[in-house]
C-alpha positions as a printed Julia matrix, in Angstrom:
176×3 Matrix{Float64}:
  -0.19  -0.05   0.13
   1.13   3.82  -0.46
   1.03   6.75  -2.57
   3.62   6.18  -5.65
   3.61   9.75  -6.18
   5.12  10.5   -2.64
   7.41   7.34  -2.92
   5.87   6.36   0.6
   5.18   2.52   0.99
   3.6    0.42   3.93
   4.32  -2.99   3.53
   2.55  -5.67   5.49
  -0.58  -5.87   7.34
  -0.14  -4.39  10.75
  -2.16  -1.53  11.61
  -0.96   2.12  11.71
  -0.72   3.45  14.96
  -0.44   7.06  16.41
   0.29   8.28  19.88
   1.23  11.27  21.8
   2.58  13.32  24.6
   2.12  16.87  25.62
   3.38  18.98  28.33
   3.81  22.67  29.51
   5.99  24.21  32.11
   4.33  27.38  33.65
   6.24  30.82  33.45
   7.87  32.34  36.48
   9.32  29.0   37.6
  12.83  29.17  38.97
  15.35  26.97  37.39
  18.45  25.65  38.69
  20.23  25.28  35.63
  19.32  28.78  34.45
  20.04  32.33  35.8
  16.65  33.94  36.77
  12.93  32.74  35.67
  12.0   31.22  32.94
   9.1   32.04  30.33
   6.33  29.07  29.55
   7.22  26.72  27.39
   4.85  24.0   25.18
   5.83  20.84  24.02
   4.93  17.86  22.19
   5.7   14.6   20.44
   3.68  12.66  17.91
   4.52   9.06  16.9
   3.6    7.36  13.82
   3.93   3.7   14.72
   7.26   3.65  16.98
   8.55   6.62  15.09
   8.85   9.96  16.46
   7.1   11.78  13.66
   6.57  15.21  14.88
   8.1   17.28  17.48
   7.22  20.88  18.83
   8.44  23.15  21.43
   7.4   26.71  21.9
   8.2   29.59  24.46
   5.23  31.43  25.08
   4.88  35.39  24.52
   2.57  35.69  27.73
   2.64  33.84  30.91
  -0.66  31.94  31.14
  -2.87  32.08  34.19
  -2.46  28.59  35.52
  -1.03  25.26  34.89
  -4.05  23.94  33.59
  -4.05  26.93  31.07
  -0.64  26.19  29.83
  -1.06  22.61  29.51
  -4.35  23.29  27.49
  -2.51  25.63  24.93
  -0.2   22.64  24.35
  -2.69  20.03  23.88
  -4.33  22.46  21.4
  -1.12  22.98  19.32
  -0.45  18.94  19.34
  -4.1   18.28  18.31
  -4.02  20.41  15.18
  -0.96  18.79  14.14
  -2.69  15.24  15.07
  -5.67  16.34  12.73
  -3.46  17.05   9.9
  -1.59  13.89  10.16
  -4.53  11.56  10.54
  -6.02  13.05   7.4
  -2.67  12.77   5.62
  -2.21   9.02   6.24
  -5.35   7.54   4.66
  -4.18   9.81   1.51
  -0.67   8.67   1.41
  -1.41   4.71   2.59
  -4.74   3.98   1.57
  -5.82   3.18   5.01
  -9.64   3.8    6.59
 -10.59   3.88   9.68
  -7.66   4.98  12.17
  -8.23   4.22  15.76
  -8.35   7.32  17.99
  -4.67   8.49  19.01
  -4.18   8.33  22.43
  -2.55  11.47  23.8
  -0.77  11.49  27.23
  -1.38  14.46  29.44
   0.06  14.94  32.87
  -2.51  17.65  34.09
  -5.67  16.13  35.98
  -7.16  19.67  35.77
  -7.2   19.56  32.09
  -8.26  15.69  31.93
 -11.15  16.69  34.41
 -12.55  19.79  32.44
 -12.44  17.65  29.58
 -14.36  14.76  31.03
 -17.06  17.23  32.9
 -17.32  19.21  29.82
 -18.36  22.18  31.58
 -16.92  25.53  31.04
 -17.13  27.5   34.27
 -16.81  31.04  35.01
 -13.04  30.53  36.1
 -12.2   29.07  33.0
 -13.89  31.23  30.41
 -10.5   32.71  28.96
  -9.74  29.25  27.65
 -13.4   28.89  26.24
 -12.13  28.73  22.44
  -9.34  26.17  23.42
 -11.44  23.76  25.36
 -14.06  23.83  22.88
 -11.7   23.01  20.09
 -10.44  19.86  21.99
 -13.73  18.41  22.59
 -14.58  19.06  18.99
 -11.36  16.68  18.35
 -12.22  14.25  20.8
 -16.05  13.93  19.67
 -14.54  13.33  16.17
 -12.96  10.26  17.32
  -9.47  11.66  16.54
  -7.99  11.43  19.9
  -8.05  10.3   23.39
  -6.49  12.47  26.3
  -5.11   9.7   28.78
  -3.46  10.63  32.28
   0.31   9.57  32.64
   2.23  10.73  35.68
   4.66  13.69  35.08
   7.81  11.07  35.76
   6.45   8.91  32.55
   5.79  11.99  30.67
   7.92  11.83  27.35
   7.37  15.69  26.66
   8.38  16.77  29.87
  12.27  16.85  28.79
  11.33  19.65  26.23
   9.88  22.15  28.28
  12.5   22.78  30.84
  16.32  22.86  31.23
  17.67  19.54  32.21
  20.7   18.07  33.4
  22.94  16.32  31.09
  22.09  12.85  32.73
  18.04  13.75  32.9
  18.83  14.96  29.23
  20.04  11.57  27.95
  17.35  10.08  29.54
  14.78  12.23  27.98
  16.47  11.53  24.3
  16.52   7.89  25.07
  13.01   7.41  26.29
  11.89   9.33  23.1
  13.79   7.28  20.67
  12.69   4.33  22.26
   8.86   4.75  23.11
């Protein structure tokens, strides 16, 4: 299977799977490895099969009001890339019916907002972001699942790490 114009082929009868990790660090946190306070960073990684297919990391221009807002901003960015990937895969490989992508999130407040599906007055500043995420989840493109911060692969992309931590992060990203 494949698209001859793109010179990409898919051999075998195994299914195409996608998975993702997303994380954010709230700004104004003191980092031992840097001088002063760092700005918020968001990061994510998408895998196509067992291969890291798409990474992003970005520094926020403004500091979010909460860690949940920072994580939600990162989740929206990851899901935008995921929707594009999931629309491209069937065209390239001639596949139908991809299973939902499991996106690992380490912020329980975000997961609870998505489960409750209620936007309170305290969350009105992120209403559009929550709406987009719910639309993607309702369309069957993704499922958001909790993962501990210790097992969060995108965690190392959001903060300065010691050399040993950085080596562990790189080994984990390319062995997932």
